[in-house]
Coordinates of C-alpha atoms in Angstrom, one line a residue:
Chain A
M1 CA 42.5 27.2 -4.6
P2 CA 42.2 30.3 -2.4
F3 CA 38.7 31.9 -2.5
E4 CA 39.0 35.7 -2.9
I5 CA 36.2 36.4 -0.5
E6 CA 36.5 40.2 -0.4
Q7 CA 36.4 40.5 -4.2
I8 CA 33.5 38.1 -4.6
A9 CA 31.5 39.7 -1.7
E10 CA 32.0 43.1 -3.5
L11 CA 30.5 41.6 -6.7
A12 CA 27.7 40.0 -4.7
R13 CA 26.9 43.3 -2.9
L14 CA 27.4 41.7 0.5
S15 CA 29.2 43.6 3.3
L16 CA 30.3 40.6 5.4
K17 CA 31.3 41.0 9.0
P18 CA 35.0 40.0 9.7
E19 CA 33.9 37.0 11.8
E20 CA 31.7 35.7 8.9
K21 CA 34.5 35.9 6.4
A22 CA 36.8 33.3 7.7
K23 CA 34.1 30.6 8.1
L24 CA 32.6 31.3 4.6
K25 CA 36.0 31.3 3.0
K26 CA 36.9 27.9 4.5
D27 CA 33.5 26.4 3.5
L28 CA 33.7 27.7 0.0
E29 CA 37.2 26.4 -0.5
S30 CA 36.2 22.9 0.6
I31 CA 33.1 23.0 -1.7
L32 CA 35.3 24.1 -4.7
A33 CA 37.8 21.3 -3.9
Y34 CA 34.8 18.9 -4.1
V35 CA 33.5 20.2 -7.4
D36 CA 37.0 20.0 -8.9
E37 CA 36.3 16.3 -9.4
L38 CA 34.3 17.4 -12.5
K39 CA 37.7 18.0 -14.2
K40 CA 38.0 14.3 -14.5
V41 CA 35.1 14.1 -16.8
D42 CA 35.8 14.3 -20.5
T43 CA 33.4 16.9 -22.0
E44 CA 35.3 17.9 -25.1
K45 CA 32.5 16.8 -27.5
V46 CA 29.6 17.5 -25.1
E47 CA 27.1 20.4 -25.6
P48 CA 26.1 22.3 -22.5
T49 CA 22.6 22.0 -21.1
S50 CA 21.1 25.3 -20.1
H51 CA 17.6 24.1 -20.2
V52 CA 16.0 20.7 -20.2
L53 CA 12.9 21.5 -22.3
N54 CA 14.7 22.7 -25.4
L55 CA 12.3 25.5 -25.8
E56 CA 12.4 28.1 -28.5
N57 CA 11.7 31.7 -27.5
I58 CA 8.0 32.2 -26.7
F59 CA 6.3 35.4 -27.5
R60 CA 2.9 36.8 -26.8
K61 CA 1.1 39.7 -28.4
D62 CA 2.3 43.1 -27.1
E63 CA -1.0 44.3 -25.9
V64 CA -2.0 46.7 -23.1
R65 CA -3.8 44.9 -20.4
P66 CA -5.5 46.4 -17.3
S67 CA -3.3 46.2 -14.2
S68 CA -4.2 47.5 -10.7
V69 CA -1.2 46.2 -8.8
R70 CA 0.7 49.5 -8.6
D71 CA -0.8 50.7 -5.3
E72 CA -0.7 47.3 -3.7
T73 CA 2.9 46.9 -4.8
L74 CA 4.0 50.3 -3.5
K75 CA 2.0 49.8 -0.3
H76 CA 4.6 47.4 1.0
A77 CA 7.7 49.2 -0.3
P78 CA 10.3 49.9 2.5
S79 CA 10.1 53.6 1.5
R80 CA 8.0 55.4 -1.1
E81 CA 7.2 58.8 -2.4
G82 CA 4.1 59.2 -4.4
N83 CA 4.1 56.5 -7.1
F84 CA 7.9 55.8 -6.7
F85 CA 10.2 53.6 -4.7
K86 CA 12.4 56.0 -2.7
V87 CA 16.2 55.4 -2.3
P88 CA 19.1 57.6 -1.2
K89 CA 20.6 59.9 -3.8
V90 CA 22.3 57.8 -6.5
I91 CA 24.9 60.4 -7.4
D92 CA 26.6 62.2 -4.6
Q93 CA 27.5 65.8 -5.1
E94 CA 31.2 66.5 -4.6
Chain B
M1 CA -6.4 12.8 4.0
L2 CA -7.5 14.8 1.1
K3 CA -9.8 12.3 -0.5
E4 CA -11.8 11.7 2.7
S5 CA -11.8 15.4 3.4
I6 CA -13.3 16.2 0.0
R7 CA -15.9 13.6 0.5
L8 CA -16.8 15.0 4.0
A9 CA -16.7 18.6 2.8
A10 CA -18.9 17.9 -0.2
R11 CA -21.5 16.5 2.2
E12 CA -21.5 19.0 5.1
G13 CA -19.1 21.8 4.2
A14 CA -15.4 22.2 5.2
E15 CA -16.0 24.0 8.4
R16 CA -15.5 21.0 10.7
I17 CA -12.3 20.1 8.9
I18 CA -10.9 23.6 9.2
E19 CA -11.8 23.7 12.9
S20 CA -10.3 20.4 13.8
L21 CA -7.1 21.2 11.8
T22 CA -6.9 24.5 13.6
Q23 CA -7.2 22.7 16.9
R24 CA -4.4 20.3 15.9
V25 CA -2.1 23.2 14.9
R26 CA -2.7 24.7 18.3
E27 CA -1.9 21.4 20.0
V28 CA 1.3 20.4 18.3
D29 CA 2.8 23.3 16.3
S30 CA 4.7 24.8 19.2
R31 CA 6.7 21.6 19.1
V32 CA 6.8 20.9 15.3
N33 CA 7.0 24.5 14.0
A34 CA 5.7 23.5 10.6
Y35 CA 4.1 26.9 10.0
V36 CA 5.7 30.3 9.6
Q37 CA 2.3 31.8 9.3
F38 CA -0.8 30.5 10.7
D39 CA -3.7 32.7 11.8
P40 CA -7.2 31.3 12.0
K41 CA -8.6 34.8 11.5
K42 CA -6.9 35.1 8.2
I43 CA -8.3 31.9 6.7
Q44 CA -10.7 32.9 4.0
R45 CA -13.2 30.1 3.5
S46 CA -13.5 29.2 -0.2
Q47 CA -16.8 30.3 -1.7
T48 CA -16.0 28.6 -5.0
K49 CA -17.8 25.4 -5.9
G50 CA -15.1 23.1 -7.2
P51 CA -13.6 19.6 -6.8
L52 CA -11.8 20.5 -3.6
A53 CA -15.0 21.5 -1.9
G54 CA -13.5 24.1 0.5
V55 CA -10.9 21.7 1.9
P56 CA -7.9 23.5 3.4
V57 CA -4.5 23.2 1.7
S58 CA -1.3 24.5 3.1
V59 CA 1.4 26.2 1.0
K60 CA 5.2 26.5 1.3
D61 CA 6.2 30.1 2.1
N62 CA 8.1 30.6 -1.2
I63 CA 4.8 30.5 -3.1
C64 CA 3.0 33.9 -3.4
T65 CA -0.3 34.2 -1.7
R66 CA -2.2 37.4 -2.3
G67 CA -2.6 39.4 0.8
W68 CA -0.5 37.0 2.9
E69 CA 3.1 37.6 3.8
T70 CA 5.4 35.4 1.7
T71 CA 8.9 35.4 3.3
C72 CA 10.7 32.3 2.0
A73 CA 11.6 32.0 5.7
S74 CA 14.1 34.8 5.2
K75 CA 14.5 38.0 7.1
I76 CA 15.1 39.9 3.8
L77 CA 11.5 39.3 2.8
E78 CA 10.0 40.2 6.1
G79 CA 6.7 42.1 5.6
F80 CA 6.5 41.2 1.9
I81 CA 2.8 40.9 1.0
P82 CA 2.5 39.8 -2.6
P83 CA -0.2 41.7 -4.6
Y84 CA -1.0 38.5 -6.6
D85 CA -1.5 34.8 -6.2
A86 CA 0.9 32.3 -7.7
T87 CA -0.8 30.4 -10.5
V88 CA -0.9 27.2 -8.4
V89 CA -2.6 29.1 -5.6
E90 CA -5.1 30.6 -8.1
K91 CA -5.8 27.2 -9.4
L92 CA -6.3 25.8 -5.9
R93 CA -8.7 28.6 -5.1
Q94 CA -10.6 28.1 -8.4
A95 CA -10.9 24.4 -7.5
G96 CA -12.5 25.4 -4.3
A97 CA -9.6 25.0 -1.9
T98 CA -9.2 27.1 1.2
I99 CA -5.6 28.3 1.7
F100 CA -4.9 27.3 5.3
G101 CA -1.4 28.5 6.2
K102 CA 2.2 29.1 5.0
C103 CA 4.7 26.4 5.7
N104 CA 8.2 26.7 7.1
M105 CA 11.2 25.9 4.9
D106 CA 14.9 26.4 4.6
E107 CA 15.7 30.0 3.8
F108 CA 15.0 30.5 0.1
A109 CA 14.8 26.7 -0.1
F110 CA 18.6 26.5 0.5
G111 CA 19.0 23.4 2.6
S112 CA 18.2 19.8 3.2
S113 CA 17.1 20.0 6.9
C114 CA 14.7 22.9 7.3
E115 CA 17.2 24.3 9.9
T116 CA 18.2 27.5 7.9
S117 CA 14.8 29.1 8.3
A118 CA 14.9 32.6 9.9
Y119 CA 11.9 31.4 11.9
G120 CA 13.6 28.5 13.6
P121 CA 13.8 24.9 12.5
T122 CA 10.9 22.6 11.8
R123 CA 11.1 19.3 13.8
N124 CA 10.4 15.8 12.6
P125 CA 7.0 14.7 13.9
W126 CA 8.4 11.1 14.3
D127 CA 11.2 12.3 16.5
L128 CA 11.4 15.9 17.6
N129 CA 15.2 15.8 18.0
R130 CA 15.5 15.0 14.3
V131 CA 15.2 17.2 11.2
P132 CA 12.2 16.8 8.9
G133 CA 14.4 17.1 5.8
G134 CA 14.4 20.2 3.6
S135 CA 13.8 22.4 2.1
S136 CA 10.0 21.8 2.2
G137 CA 10.3 20.5 5.7
G138 CA 7.3 22.5 7.0
S139 CA 4.9 21.2 4.3
A140 CA 6.0 17.6 4.9
A141 CA 6.0 17.8 8.7
A142 CA 2.5 19.5 8.6
V143 CA 1.1 16.6 6.6
A144 CA 2.8 14.0 8.7
A145 CA 1.7 15.6 12.0
G146 CA -1.9 15.9 10.9
E147 CA -1.6 19.7 10.8
A148 CA -2.4 19.9 7.1
V149 CA -4.7 17.8 4.8
A150 CA -2.3 18.3 2.0
A151 CA 0.4 20.8 1.1
L152 CA 2.4 22.3 -1.8
G153 CA 6.2 22.3 -1.7
S154 CA 8.9 23.1 -4.3
D155 CA 11.8 21.0 -5.4
T156 CA 15.0 22.2 -6.9
G157 CA 17.4 19.4 -5.9
G158 CA 15.2 17.2 -3.7
S159 CA 13.3 19.7 -1.6
I160 CA 10.0 17.9 -1.9
R161 CA 11.2 14.3 -1.9
L162 CA 13.8 14.4 1.0
P163 CA 11.3 15.8 3.5
A164 CA 8.6 13.5 2.2
A165 CA 10.9 10.6 2.9
F166 CA 12.0 11.8 6.3
C167 CA 8.5 12.5 7.4
G168 CA 6.9 9.3 5.9
V169 CA 4.6 11.0 3.4
V170 CA 4.2 11.2 -0.4
G171 CA 6.0 14.0 -2.3
L172 CA 6.0 14.4 -6.1
K173 CA 8.4 16.5 -8.1
P174 CA 6.7 16.8 -11.4
T175 CA 8.5 17.0 -14.8
Y176 CA 10.2 20.4 -15.3
G177 CA 7.5 22.4 -17.1
R178 CA 4.5 20.4 -15.9
V179 CA 3.4 22.9 -13.3
S180 CA 3.6 26.7 -13.6
R181 CA 6.1 28.5 -11.5
Y182 CA 4.5 31.9 -11.8
G183 CA 4.5 33.3 -8.3
L184 CA 7.1 30.9 -7.0
V185 CA 10.1 32.8 -5.7
A186 CA 12.9 31.7 -8.0
F187 CA 15.9 29.7 -6.8
G188 CA 17.3 27.7 -9.6
S189 CA 15.2 28.5 -12.6
S190 CA 16.2 25.6 -14.8
F191 CA 15.4 23.2 -11.9
D192 CA 12.5 24.6 -9.8
Q193 CA 9.2 22.7 -9.8
I194 CA 6.2 23.0 -7.5
G195 CA 4.5 19.7 -6.4
P196 CA 2.1 18.1 -3.9
I197 CA 3.0 16.7 -0.5
T198 CA 0.3 14.4 0.7
K199 CA -0.5 11.4 2.9
T200 CA -1.4 9.1 0.0
V201 CA -0.6 8.6 -3.6
E202 CA -4.3 9.2 -4.6
D203 CA -4.2 12.5 -2.8
S204 CA -1.1 13.4 -4.8
A205 CA -3.0 12.6 -8.0
L206 CA -6.0 14.7 -6.9
L207 CA -3.8 17.7 -6.3
M208 CA -1.8 17.2 -9.6
N209 CA -5.1 17.3 -11.4
V210 CA -5.6 20.8 -10.0
I211 CA -2.2 22.3 -10.3
A212 CA -0.7 20.9 -13.5
G213 CA -0.9 22.6 -16.9
H214 CA 0.3 25.3 -19.2
D215 CA 0.3 28.9 -18.0
E216 CA 1.1 31.8 -20.4
R217 CA 2.6 33.7 -17.5
D218 CA 5.4 31.0 -17.2
S219 CA 7.0 30.6 -20.6
T220 CA 8.8 27.4 -19.3
S221 CA 5.5 25.7 -18.6
A222 CA 4.8 23.0 -21.2
D223 CA 1.8 23.4 -23.5
L224 CA 0.8 19.8 -23.3
P225 CA -2.6 18.3 -22.3
V226 CA -3.0 17.3 -18.6
P227 CA -4.3 13.7 -18.1
D228 CA -6.6 12.7 -15.3
Y229 CA -3.9 11.3 -13.0
T230 CA -6.4 9.4 -10.9
K231 CA -7.1 7.2 -13.9
A232 CA -3.5 5.8 -13.5
L233 CA -4.4 4.4 -10.1
G234 CA -5.3 0.7 -9.8
R235 CA -3.7 -0.2 -13.2
G236 CA -1.3 -2.6 -11.5
V237 CA 2.3 -3.1 -12.5
K238 CA 2.1 -6.3 -14.6
G239 CA 4.7 -6.2 -17.3
L240 CA 6.1 -2.8 -16.1
R241 CA 9.9 -2.7 -16.4
I242 CA 11.5 -1.3 -13.3
G243 CA 15.2 -0.5 -13.2
L244 CA 17.5 -0.4 -10.1
P245 CA 20.4 1.9 -11.0
R246 CA 23.6 0.3 -9.6
E247 CA 25.1 3.7 -8.8
F248 CA 22.3 4.3 -6.2
F249 CA 23.2 1.2 -4.2
V250 CA 26.7 2.1 -3.1
K251 CA 28.9 2.5 -0.1
G252 CA 27.4 5.1 2.3
L253 CA 23.8 3.9 1.8
D254 CA 22.3 3.0 5.1
P255 CA 21.8 -0.8 5.2
E256 CA 18.2 -0.5 6.6
I257 CA 17.3 1.8 3.7
E258 CA 18.9 -0.5 1.1
K259 CA 17.0 -3.4 2.5
S260 CA 13.7 -1.6 2.4
V261 CA 14.1 -0.5 -1.2
R262 CA 15.3 -3.9 -2.4
E263 CA 12.3 -5.4 -0.6
A264 CA 10.1 -3.0 -2.6
A265 CA 11.7 -4.3 -5.8
R266 CA 10.8 -7.8 -4.6
I267 CA 7.2 -6.8 -4.0
Y268 CA 7.0 -5.3 -7.4
Q269 CA 8.4 -8.5 -8.9
K270 CA 5.8 -10.5 -7.0
M271 CA 3.1 -8.2 -8.5
G272 CA 4.2 -8.9 -12.0
A273 CA 6.8 -6.2 -12.8
V274 CA 10.1 -7.0 -14.4
I275 CA 13.1 -5.9 -12.3
K276 CA 16.3 -5.1 -14.0
E277 CA 19.6 -3.5 -13.0
V278 CA 20.6 -0.4 -15.0
N279 CA 23.4 2.1 -15.0
L280 CA 23.4 5.9 -14.5
P281 CA 27.2 6.2 -14.7
H282 CA 27.5 10.0 -14.1
T283 CA 25.4 10.0 -10.9
K284 CA 28.4 10.6 -8.7
Y285 CA 29.0 14.0 -10.3
S286 CA 25.4 15.3 -9.8
V287 CA 26.0 17.1 -6.5
A288 CA 29.1 18.9 -7.9
V289 CA 27.2 19.9 -11.1
Y290 CA 24.3 21.1 -9.0
Y291 CA 26.4 23.2 -6.7
I292 CA 27.8 25.0 -9.7
V293 CA 24.8 25.5 -11.9
A294 CA 22.0 25.9 -9.3
V295 CA 24.0 28.3 -7.1
A296 CA 24.9 30.3 -10.2
E297 CA 21.2 30.7 -11.0
A298 CA 20.4 31.4 -7.4
S299 CA 23.0 34.2 -7.1
S300 CA 21.5 35.8 -10.1
N301 CA 17.8 35.3 -8.9
L302 CA 18.7 36.7 -5.5
G303 CA 20.1 39.9 -7.0
R304 CA 16.7 41.5 -6.7
F305 CA 16.7 41.5 -2.9
D306 CA 18.4 44.8 -2.3
G307 CA 16.0 46.6 0.1
V308 CA 14.5 48.8 -2.6
Q309 CA 11.2 47.3 -3.6
Y310 CA 10.1 44.9 -0.9
G311 CA 10.8 43.4 2.4
F312 CA 13.5 44.4 4.8
R313 CA 15.7 47.5 4.5
A314 CA 18.7 48.1 6.8
A315 CA 19.6 51.4 8.3
H316 CA 21.9 53.1 5.8
G317 CA 23.7 56.2 4.7
N318 CA 24.2 56.2 1.0
L319 CA 22.8 53.9 -1.7
R320 CA 25.8 51.5 -1.5
D321 CA 25.3 51.0 2.2
L322 CA 21.6 50.4 1.5
Y323 CA 22.4 47.4 -0.8
F324 CA 25.4 46.0 1.1
E325 CA 23.9 46.3 4.6
T326 CA 20.4 45.1 3.7
R327 CA 21.9 42.0 2.0
D328 CA 24.3 41.3 4.9
Q329 CA 21.7 41.6 7.6
G330 CA 18.8 40.2 5.6
F331 CA 20.3 36.9 4.3
G332 CA 21.3 34.0 6.5
E333 CA 24.6 32.1 6.4
E334 CA 23.6 29.5 3.8
A335 CA 22.1 32.1 1.5
K336 CA 25.3 34.1 1.6
R337 CA 27.3 30.9 1.0
R338 CA 25.3 30.1 -2.2
I339 CA 25.3 33.7 -3.4
L340 CA 29.1 33.9 -3.0
L341 CA 29.6 30.5 -4.7
G342 CA 27.3 31.4 -7.6
T343 CA 28.8 34.8 -8.0
F344 CA 32.3 33.2 -8.1
V345 CA 31.4 30.5 -10.7
L346 CA 29.9 33.2 -13.0
S347 CA 32.7 35.6 -12.5
A348 CA 35.2 36.5 -15.3
G349 CA 37.9 33.9 -15.7
Y350 CA 36.0 31.1 -13.9
Y351 CA 32.9 30.9 -16.1
E352 CA 34.2 28.3 -18.4
A353 CA 36.1 26.2 -15.9
Y354 CA 33.1 25.9 -13.6
Y355 CA 29.7 27.0 -15.0
L356 CA 30.2 25.8 -18.6
K357 CA 31.8 22.6 -17.4
G358 CA 28.9 22.0 -15.0
Q359 CA 26.4 22.5 -17.8
K360 CA 28.3 20.0 -20.0
V361 CA 28.4 17.3 -17.3
R362 CA 24.7 18.0 -16.8
T363 CA 24.2 16.9 -20.4
L364 CA 25.9 13.6 -19.7
I365 CA 23.6 13.1 -16.7
R366 CA 20.6 13.8 -18.8
E367 CA 21.8 11.3 -21.4
D368 CA 22.2 8.6 -18.7
Y369 CA 18.5 8.9 -18.0
T370 CA 17.6 8.8 -21.7
K371 CA 19.6 5.6 -22.1
A372 CA 18.2 4.0 -19.0
F373 CA 14.7 4.7 -20.1
D374 CA 15.3 2.8 -23.3
E375 CA 15.6 -0.3 -21.2
V376 CA 13.0 0.3 -18.4
D377 CA 9.8 2.3 -17.8
L378 CA 10.6 3.4 -14.3
L379 CA 13.5 3.6 -11.9
L380 CA 13.4 2.6 -8.2
T381 CA 15.9 4.1 -5.9
P382 CA 16.4 5.3 -2.3
V383 CA 15.6 8.9 -1.6
S384 CA 18.2 9.6 1.0
P385 CA 21.4 7.8 2.0
T386 CA 20.5 8.0 5.7
P387 CA 17.4 8.1 7.9
P388 CA 16.5 11.6 9.3
F389 CA 19.5 13.0 11.2
K390 CA 19.6 15.0 14.4
L391 CA 19.2 18.7 14.5
G392 CA 22.5 20.4 14.3
E393 CA 24.3 17.2 13.2
K394 CA 25.2 18.5 9.7
L395 CA 24.6 22.2 10.0
T396 CA 28.2 23.2 10.5
D397 CA 29.5 21.2 7.6
P398 CA 27.8 22.4 4.4
L399 CA 29.3 19.7 2.1
T400 CA 28.0 16.9 4.3
M401 CA 24.6 18.5 4.2
Y402 CA 24.7 18.9 0.4
L403 CA 25.5 15.1 0.1
S404 CA 22.1 14.3 1.7
D405 CA 20.7 15.1 -1.8
I406 CA 22.9 12.7 -3.7
F407 CA 20.0 10.5 -4.8
T408 CA 17.6 13.3 -5.6
I409 CA 19.6 15.9 -7.4
S410 CA 20.2 14.1 -10.7
V411 CA 16.5 14.0 -11.3
N412 CA 16.4 17.8 -11.3
L413 CA 19.4 18.0 -13.5
A414 CA 17.6 15.8 -16.0
G415 CA 14.2 17.5 -15.5
V416 CA 12.4 14.2 -15.1
P417 CA 9.5 13.5 -12.7
A418 CA 10.1 11.6 -9.4
M419 CA 8.1 10.7 -6.3
A420 CA 9.2 9.9 -2.8
L421 CA 6.8 7.6 -0.9
P422 CA 7.0 5.6 2.3
S423 CA 8.7 2.2 2.1
G424 CA 8.8 1.3 5.8
F425 CA 10.5 2.2 9.0
T426 CA 13.9 1.7 10.6
K427 CA 14.2 -0.4 13.7
S428 CA 14.2 2.7 15.8
G429 CA 10.9 3.8 14.2
L430 CA 12.0 6.5 11.7
P431 CA 10.4 6.6 8.3
I432 CA 12.2 5.3 5.2
G433 CA 11.3 6.5 1.7
M434 CA 11.8 5.2 -1.8
Q435 CA 11.9 7.1 -5.0
L436 CA 10.2 6.3 -8.3
I437 CA 11.6 8.1 -11.4
A438 CA 9.9 8.2 -14.8
R439 CA 10.4 9.6 -18.3
P440 CA 9.5 13.3 -18.8
F441 CA 5.7 13.9 -18.6
Q442 CA 5.1 10.3 -17.6
E443 CA 3.8 11.1 -14.0
E444 CA 1.1 8.6 -14.7
T445 CA 3.6 5.7 -14.7
I446 CA 4.8 6.9 -11.3
F447 CA 1.2 7.1 -9.9
Q448 CA 0.4 3.7 -11.3
A449 CA 3.4 2.0 -9.7
A450 CA 3.3 4.0 -6.5
H451 CA -0.3 3.3 -5.9
A452 CA 0.2 -0.5 -6.5
Y453 CA 3.0 -0.6 -3.9
E454 CA 1.1 1.6 -1.4
Q455 CA -2.0 -0.6 -1.5
E456 CA 0.1 -3.7 -1.0
T457 CA 2.1 -2.2 2.0
K458 CA -0.2 0.5 3.5
W459 CA 2.6 2.2 5.4
F460 CA 0.5 5.4 5.3
K461 CA -1.7 3.9 8.0
Q462 CA 1.0 4.6 10.6
N463 CA 1.1 8.0 12.2
P464 CA 3.6 9.7 14.5
K465 CA 2.7 10.0 18.1
L466 CA 2.8 13.6 19.2

């Protein structure tokens, strides 16, 4: 099956270089051909496993707790302004 | 070794141990490259009185250490200094351990050879032209080379056990839920576990006593009591039923490895265990299931690396460029391959054919284990189909690399605990490992059997010449 690398790279937010694309596409096609052997397994009456512990939702009390990590977290941000992470404008003006 | 170091440190303090270890890193790490971060000035001696008595422990670089860069050996996390300790690191510190250094790994734990690190490959201390196994290759090589007393690794599809086998040390992947993952940079969240990599089985039990247990900050950690694992040592194996799964002794398994594992079965029998052949019929599908389900989880987990909150940010114009360029320049080739594959199997139109199908076959693999454990208490298998391979040998062919994990992956799919421990050497002097697999939360059975075999064979007495 052909791997639509441009489309998937767009979904994955990766701007691949042209020279990367050919190799990745070839690798991914051979991996997909390999995983296709799963088609041979009859799973009609099988429930999927998403988690091995069979946990129920776990809740804790919604309480305010002291936290002092804000400054430390922002200290290593690639770019910050005051108490915020700084990014380029999200909406471009026409 | 951890036990001896604790004894020494309790008597005279840990300073001499830290110094001689530092000296050893200076001597050999330019060749082994087990550490991505090692700086004697940064080592904060533990001031806490606890069972580990100040003894240094090394930590894989995907486990958060407060104030120390945590990069997952990826350029995209360059400069990321976590504002908190992972729970396992906190527990180590509370037990009196000194955090010694951060170990090299495959980028984001994506690999079986430790070659995909952005900081260069780690080399196998037994043969520097060969890989140490991955992804926790730095942790295993550091312990084997005498550059660490003990280390923590993480295991998603074999990342503790394969390097332990390739480097001739002991690596335990605990039951899913046994050890908190809070502060472990997530790869495959329904698989990831942190575990000890040590020189001996007893050292492994000592570290498990410290790191295991429930943590309210990790809702997948199991709220079950933690036994004293050292109590399982010395129990012997009389009457223990040990299974050899037929599907693990197949074509493609190196004859020297097969011989070594079958010899281990014979030794167990001699010590009073009952050996029995069992079946895990869906084993051959485990790699395929893993490369659907684990990469799906990985692509989702790696969505957060976009240059906004931490680590590397590429030069950019608008916001779109910021995301796309940061991710393109920040991730290595294997990370991109897995992100793309994961994105694909979760994408509209393919979800059912791949992701859901993978999860269903995962159920069959789990059921295989449940049935096998009706008949036996423990499974004995090889860890890897081959001895450590040469650097570069499998790097260009991802599928061949993925198949190195054929004997370890199903354990993660089922969530059961497993240990890799030394079972001898090839004629050319490379370590061979064997794997013991137990029922969920039965790590004690593993410790019991592993210790009995280790005391009988004493492979750990051999060290690589560096």
